[in-house]
Amino acid sequence: MRGGSAIDESRNQPLIVVDGFPVNQLPENMNDVEKIDVLKDAAASAIWGARASNGVIVITTKRGKEGKMKINYAANTYFTSRPDYSRLHRASAADILDYDKEVYDKGFLNPVIFNGSESGYSPSMDILMRLDRGDITQQEFSRLQDSLGGISNTGQIRDQLLRTGIRQNHYLSFSGGGPRYRYIISGTYENNRSNYIGDKNESYQVNSRSDLELTRDLRVSLDLNAVSSRQNIAPYLNNDIQNLPPYQLLLDGSGNYIYDYTGFNKASNDIITGFGYLDNGKNLIEEARLANNVTRNFGIRTKVGVQYKFLKHFTFNTDFLFDRLKTSGKDITDKQSYEARYYLNRYASMNAANKAVFNLPLGNILDQSEMTYNNWALRSQLNYSNLINSVHFINVAAGAELKKNVTEGFTSRKFGYDDQLLSWQFFDQHKLANGGLTWWNSTAIPRLDPTSLDGFSHNDVREKSYYATAGYTYDERYTFTSSFRIDQSNMFGADPKYRRTPLWSVGGAWNVAEEKFFRVPAINMLKVRVTAGLTGNYDRTTTPLLTATRTFQTAFNDFRARVSSYNPKLRWERTRTINAGVDVGLLKNRFQVTADYYNRYGYDLLGVVMLDPTVGWTQFNINASRMRNKGFDLAIQANIIEGRTFRWSSRVNAGFNKNIILENKVRETSPVISRVSSSGQYVEGYAREALWSYRWAGLDNRGNPLVYGDKDGKVKVPVMASLVNNGTYRAPFTGGFTNIFYYKDFFSSVFLTYNFGNVIRRFTPQMYGYGFLSNYDARISERWRKPGDEATTDLAAITPSFDPEDFYDGRERVIQYSTNSEMSGAYIRLREIQLGYKLPSTILKRTFLNSVSFVAQMNNVALWKKNKYGIDPDAVDPMTGTYFLPEPRVTTLTLRVEL
């Protein structure tokens, strides 16, 4: 929100608060949500503490209301389209074969480097090496090349590994109550089958929220939540599918597995299987079918609240929360799976008879894990509220919070596991820990430290806070607010003077529409607002204390301790925010406009400085930077048509943000390299998300890339003058446009989002002669091949030769990170369309039903993008150009019934 408050993007997430207490993620069941408020200014952040410096999403869940019992049922079915891997812009089989042939012809593919090695290679490279060894003739090579070039595994991947994802959600609630007692009880069942075979999840959830008035002045609330889930986790197929060569089939004509040896040398595999080693081939269908990885979760959350009114204007609130979640994992790696075969081979040595000796038991591998999260929180608050003489409204509150979060767990690995007998087998731990064993090709077998197979963890985080708020309103026209808060944690602040940072805010509002001099009939609301404040944040993954990790080393039969780098003078990150806004209501609020301007100044922002390793550490955390975010937010809501049978309302949200790094104490060691490669783009005077590139100058007559250097001369190796910044990859202009229509008992909505003004990277193959891959980008077909091509293409040649004029450091960086790879990241996305129908009351009045509605919804419907390549800007790494799968289209069918 509003550009974030930290240099590190991982600390720029907003705080999520559910019923008064922070949580780590949005509720899974949105049927229980009553309303969602988004708070952005300093006043809201100061109230909710340090984690709120990036804004707050406040979620209030439904509670029971006085009246007869209501029964609500909702059923949702979500259909997620299969992933479209063609959107990753992969090369065809014919183009890969042609590319590998040129690599071979230029001398980069030398079969000698693979002899006696485990390094794998693709079938395309295999036939080239067979040709080089004389195993096949040129005619046979051409025939095999034509055969491979005509193969595509797209159909087998789609039919055997992918499917339409289906998620079903059923929700049932009972609510009601009387003057003294109100309740809501709800339950949810969810069944989720993802797009990848073997992956599914099932969960149950029960909620109960009760409000009890014991006396006129004493109220008690009790909330209970329990959730249980089971997930069958399939192998992570996404990366494997992306790396699979297009001519690598999964099944033969008889339905048998075809193994992929791009991860292990096929020739070497044929040799070592003769020694008794296990086959190192991999098949994605087999891996998915053999997977037996189950995770179970059980959580319970209890919240008890008490409110007591006394002395007419005072109330005292106290809330206690206990939250416990236990996660258990059991992953049985089948002995027939590639992962088990490869791992067991990894630690198998050879005996004098040239036979494999397995030093780990042959059989299944069991990985077990358990993690328990216990969270306690207590908040107490005293409130004073009074309206004096009908013109002076005073509201004051003060409170304190205590939080404690304990996370503990263990991991364990066993070999030779039998799930029916619940047994496992021992192995000689000292033999593998001491080392000295060799593999089939005389290379050393890595040491296996037995202590790494079993692990334990314990983390105890404690926080305490004190806060106060005050507000005064005079005659509903002038309002003044203030807040003050102090947060402390056992995880931060070795030096007492850095341990606490007061967070504060002050603000005022003028309701102009209530002034006697303001008589504009069309304007019923006009309010001007100003707030200022200081918020803070800290990195919960680090500590300013000297810490050491002590582990046992089996090889030396003794303990070792490794000291982590620390900085006892680390201070909180802090952000000063000024916000000015105006709220306007026209024609009895039929049209509403909210506009805000903000200026956020962050200082003491954390960064990592690299150190000389001889000092004992390679990096060090310091308060390194200052940063500013300026911008505006605009929201316009209009009830355009309000007829008896037809209604139309619209909402437009628009935002602009400008970010700039004011200071960065982290020194750039090699800016020519680090700025373009994302490790050093935080440059003073530029945006945090600045996109740096080399100034592209075309190709030379050998197909090598050129950039402009000093005095705009063309050079091969970039210098500082080659660098240019053409913008930021985070869109400065963002927003959305929603339209909702009602016609009699029908309703529909259309939701658009947009990003404008950003620049992102388009992926460019590095064209390195030794960059052997199993799959390539489709652009390799556009590469330079002969003199003169530099006039028609800007994709460099494969490294032309081993000559220093062609084979030099920096060539690949210029190819991938020059301005010719930049493109606009602007887009307009049709995010959601919805169509619904509600049964007329004339039909329902003779039944026991109060309301029945049907809704059909589709997400990720259409996309307009400014770039000419058809690339979804949200499906690309903006700095490297690496493609991701775009968000799939999701179709949802919903039934809602109220009794």
mmCIF file of N, CA, C and O in Angstrom, residues 539-579:
data_model
loop_
_atom_site.group_PDB
_atom_site.id
_atom_site.type_symbol
_atom_site.label_atom_id
_atom_site.label_comp_id
_atom_site.label_asym_id
_atom_site.label_seq_id
_atom_site.Cartn_x
_atom_site.Cartn_y
_atom_site.Cartn_z
ATOM 1 N N ASP A 539 12.565 -6.049 11.459
ATOM 2 C CA ASP A 539 12.716 -7.331 10.779
ATOM 3 C C ASP A 539 12.662 -8.440 11.809
ATOM 4 O O ASP A 539 13.550 -8.566 12.650
ATOM 5 N N ARG A 540 11.618 -9.263 11.717
ATOM 6 C CA ARG A 540 11.451 -10.341 12.687
ATOM 7 C C ARG A 540 12.335 -11.551 12.389
ATOM 8 O O ARG A 540 12.317 -12.523 13.135
ATOM 9 N N THR A 541 13.065 -11.527 11.300
ATOM 10 C CA THR A 541 13.937 -12.658 10.969
ATOM 11 C C THR A 541 15.352 -12.459 11.480
ATOM 12 O O THR A 541 16.186 -13.351 11.339
ATOM 13 N N THR A 542 15.636 -11.300 12.050
ATOM 14 C CA THR A 542 16.988 -11.033 12.515
ATOM 15 C C THR A 542 16.943 -10.620 13.980
ATOM 16 O O THR A 542 15.882 -10.452 14.572
ATOM 17 N N THR A 543 18.101 -10.444 14.567
ATOM 18 C CA THR A 543 18.197 -10.035 15.966
ATOM 19 C C THR A 543 19.459 -9.215 16.141
ATOM 20 O O THR A 543 20.483 -9.481 15.495
ATOM 21 N N PRO A 544 19.432 -8.215 16.989
ATOM 22 C CA PRO A 544 20.643 -7.437 17.269
ATOM 23 C C PRO A 544 21.520 -8.093 18.331
ATOM 24 O O PRO A 544 22.501 -7.509 18.764
ATOM 25 N N LEU A 545 21.168 -9.301 18.755
ATOM 26 C CA LEU A 545 21.945 -10.009 19.772
ATOM 27 C C LEU A 545 22.919 -10.977 19.123
ATOM 28 O O LEU A 545 22.672 -11.506 18.038
ATOM 29 N N LEU A 546 24.020 -11.211 19.788
ATOM 30 C CA LEU A 546 24.993 -12.199 19.330
ATOM 31 C C LEU A 546 24.415 -13.598 19.547
ATOM 32 O O LEU A 546 24.089 -13.979 20.668
ATOM 33 N N THR A 547 24.237 -14.335 18.476
ATOM 34 C CA THR A 547 23.662 -15.673 18.565
ATOM 35 C C THR A 547 24.600 -16.680 17.920
ATOM 36 O O THR A 547 25.385 -16.343 17.039
ATOM 37 N N ALA A 548 24.501 -17.915 18.368
ATOM 38 C CA ALA A 548 25.325 -18.991 17.822
ATOM 39 C C ALA A 548 24.474 -20.247 17.673
ATOM 40 O O ALA A 548 23.566 -20.494 18.468
ATOM 41 N N THR A 549 24.760 -20.999 16.658
ATOM 42 C CA THR A 549 24.102 -22.281 16.434
ATOM 43 C C THR A 549 25.095 -23.393 16.768
ATOM 44 O O THR A 549 26.181 -23.464 16.188
ATOM 45 N N ARG A 550 24.709 -24.262 17.697
ATOM 46 C CA ARG A 550 25.600 -25.323 18.162
ATOM 47 C C ARG A 550 25.065 -26.660 17.669
ATOM 48 O O ARG A 550 23.930 -27.022 17.952
ATOM 49 N N THR A 551 25.870 -27.366 16.894
ATOM 50 C CA THR A 551 25.462 -28.655 16.333
ATOM 51 C C THR A 551 26.542 -29.694 16.577
ATOM 52 O O THR A 551 27.727 -29.371 16.740
ATOM 53 N N PHE A 552 26.111 -30.940 16.571
ATOM 54 C CA PHE A 552 27.039 -32.049 16.798
ATOM 55 C C PHE A 552 27.568 -32.546 15.458
ATOM 56 O O PHE A 552 26.810 -32.748 14.508
ATOM 57 N N GLN A 553 28.901 -32.735 15.371
ATOM 58 C CA GLN A 553 29.533 -33.252 14.173
ATOM 59 C C GLN A 553 29.962 -34.695 14.416
ATOM 60 O O GLN A 553 30.872 -34.965 15.200
ATOM 61 N N THR A 554 29.285 -35.592 13.725
ATOM 62 C CA THR A 554 29.569 -37.009 13.920
ATOM 63 C C THR A 554 30.991 -37.353 13.525
ATOM 64 O O THR A 554 31.648 -38.184 14.179
ATOM 65 N N ALA A 555 31.483 -36.741 12.472
ATOM 66 C CA ALA A 555 32.824 -37.087 11.982
ATOM 67 C C ALA A 555 33.903 -36.813 13.018
ATOM 68 O O ALA A 555 34.915 -37.519 13.079
ATOM 69 N N PHE A 556 33.700 -35.777 13.843
ATOM 70 C CA PHE A 556 34.694 -35.414 14.853
ATOM 71 C C PHE A 556 34.245 -35.781 16.267
ATOM 72 O O PHE A 556 34.968 -35.521 17.227
ATOM 73 N N ASN A 557 33.053 -36.348 16.370
ATOM 74 C CA ASN A 557 32.520 -36.759 17.670
ATOM 75 C C ASN A 557 32.545 -35.603 18.676
ATOM 76 O O ASN A 557 32.901 -35.775 19.834
ATOM 77 N N ASP A 558 32.164 -34.429 18.215
ATOM 78 C CA ASP A 558 32.191 -33.254 19.078
ATOM 79 C C ASP A 558 31.219 -32.209 18.529
ATOM 80 O O ASP A 558 30.732 -32.314 17.406
ATOM 81 N N PHE A 559 30.978 -31.189 19.349
ATOM 82 C CA PHE A 559 30.087 -30.120 18.957
ATOM 83 C C PHE A 559 30.865 -28.990 18.275
ATOM 84 O O PHE A 559 32.059 -28.804 18.513
ATOM 85 N N ARG A 560 30.151 -28.243 17.451
ATOM 86 C CA ARG A 560 30.708 -27.024 16.876
ATOM 87 C C ARG A 560 29.688 -25.906 17.066
ATOM 88 O O ARG A 560 28.489 -26.160 17.193
ATOM 89 N N ALA A 561 30.154 -24.690 17.070
ATOM 90 C CA ALA A 561 29.272 -23.530 17.203
ATOM 91 C C ALA A 561 29.609 -22.532 16.110
ATOM 92 O O ALA A 561 30.786 -22.226 15.873
ATOM 93 N N ARG A 562 28.567 -22.058 15.438
ATOM 94 C CA ARG A 562 28.741 -21.038 14.417
ATOM 95 C C ARG A 562 28.021 -19.773 14.856
ATOM 96 O O ARG A 562 26.832 -19.788 15.161
ATOM 97 N N VAL A 563 28.760 -18.677 14.867
ATOM 98 C CA VAL A 563 28.231 -17.407 15.326
ATOM 99 C C VAL A 563 27.624 -16.668 14.148
ATOM 100 O O VAL A 563 28.208 -16.607 13.064
ATOM 101 N N SER A 564 26.434 -16.122 14.359
ATOM 102 C CA SER A 564 25.767 -15.337 13.326
ATOM 103 C C SER A 564 26.131 -13.865 13.485
ATOM 104 O O SER A 564 26.392 -13.382 14.592
ATOM 105 N N SER A 565 26.160 -13.149 12.364
ATOM 106 C CA SER A 565 26.473 -11.725 12.419
ATOM 107 C C SER A 565 25.367 -10.988 13.169
ATOM 108 O O SER A 565 24.204 -11.374 13.122
ATOM 109 N N TYR A 566 25.728 -9.909 13.845
ATOM 110 C CA TYR A 566 24.743 -9.161 14.623
ATOM 111 C C TYR A 566 25.168 -7.704 14.698
ATOM 112 O O TYR A 566 26.329 -7.353 14.480
ATOM 113 N N ASN A 567 24.212 -6.859 14.988
ATOM 114 C CA ASN A 567 24.470 -5.432 15.139
ATOM 115 C C ASN A 567 23.703 -4.951 16.359
ATOM 116 O O ASN A 567 22.484 -4.781 16.303
ATOM 117 N N PRO A 568 24.378 -4.737 17.487
ATOM 118 C CA PRO A 568 23.664 -4.349 18.718
ATOM 119 C C PRO A 568 23.053 -2.957 18.647
ATOM 120 O O PRO A 568 22.266 -2.586 19.519
ATOM 121 N N LYS A 569 23.392 -2.188 17.623
ATOM 122 C CA LYS A 569 22.855 -0.834 17.507
ATOM 123 C C LYS A 569 21.750 -0.726 16.464
ATOM 124 O O LYS A 569 21.411 0.378 16.024
ATOM 125 N N LEU A 570 21.181 -1.851 16.077
ATOM 126 C CA LEU A 570 20.062 -1.803 15.142
ATOM 127 C C LEU A 570 18.891 -1.042 15.745
ATOM 128 O O LEU A 570 18.534 -1.238 16.910
ATOM 129 N N ARG A 571 18.317 -0.175 14.948
ATOM 130 C CA ARG A 571 17.165 0.610 15.379
ATOM 131 C C ARG A 571 15.948 0.207 14.551
ATOM 132 O O ARG A 571 16.066 -0.396 13.490
ATOM 133 N N TRP A 572 14.790 0.588 15.029
ATOM 134 C CA TRP A 572 13.554 0.347 14.293
ATOM 135 C C TRP A 572 13.572 1.115 12.971
ATOM 136 O O TRP A 572 14.091 2.232 12.896
ATOM 137 N N GLU A 573 12.984 0.543 11.955
ATOM 138 C CA GLU A 573 12.659 1.316 10.769
ATOM 139 C C GLU A 573 11.504 2.252 11.130
ATOM 140 O O GLU A 573 10.557 1.845 11.805
ATOM 141 N N ARG A 574 11.579 3.498 10.651
ATOM 142 C CA ARG A 574 10.540 4.453 11.007
ATOM 143 C C ARG A 574 10.042 5.186 9.763
ATOM 144 O O ARG A 574 10.804 5.424 8.820
ATOM 145 N N THR A 575 8.766 5.535 9.806
ATOM 146 C CA THR A 575 8.137 6.231 8.678
ATOM 147 C C THR A 575 7.282 7.374 9.203
ATOM 148 O O THR A 575 6.383 7.157 10.021
ATOM 149 N N ARG A 576 7.586 8.588 8.723
ATOM 150 C CA ARG A 576 6.758 9.759 9.038
ATOM 151 C C ARG A 576 5.794 9.978 7.882
ATOM 152 O O ARG A 576 6.208 10.039 6.722
ATOM 153 N N THR A 577 4.525 10.094 8.214
ATOM 154 C CA THR A 577 3.492 10.198 7.179
ATOM 155 C C THR A 577 2.637 11.432 7.399
ATOM 156 O O THR A 577 2.208 11.717 8.527
ATOM 157 N N ILE A 578 2.400 12.154 6.321
ATOM 158 C CA ILE A 578 1.442 13.261 6.308
ATOM 159 C C ILE A 578 0.375 12.910 5.286
ATOM 160 O O ILE A 578 0.686 12.521 4.154
ATOM 161 N N ASN A 579 -0.883 13.040 5.702
ATOM 162 C CA ASN A 579 -2.003 12.700 4.826
ATOM 163 C C ASN A 579 -3.014 13.834 4.856
ATOM 164 O O ASN A 579 -3.412 14.316 5.922
#
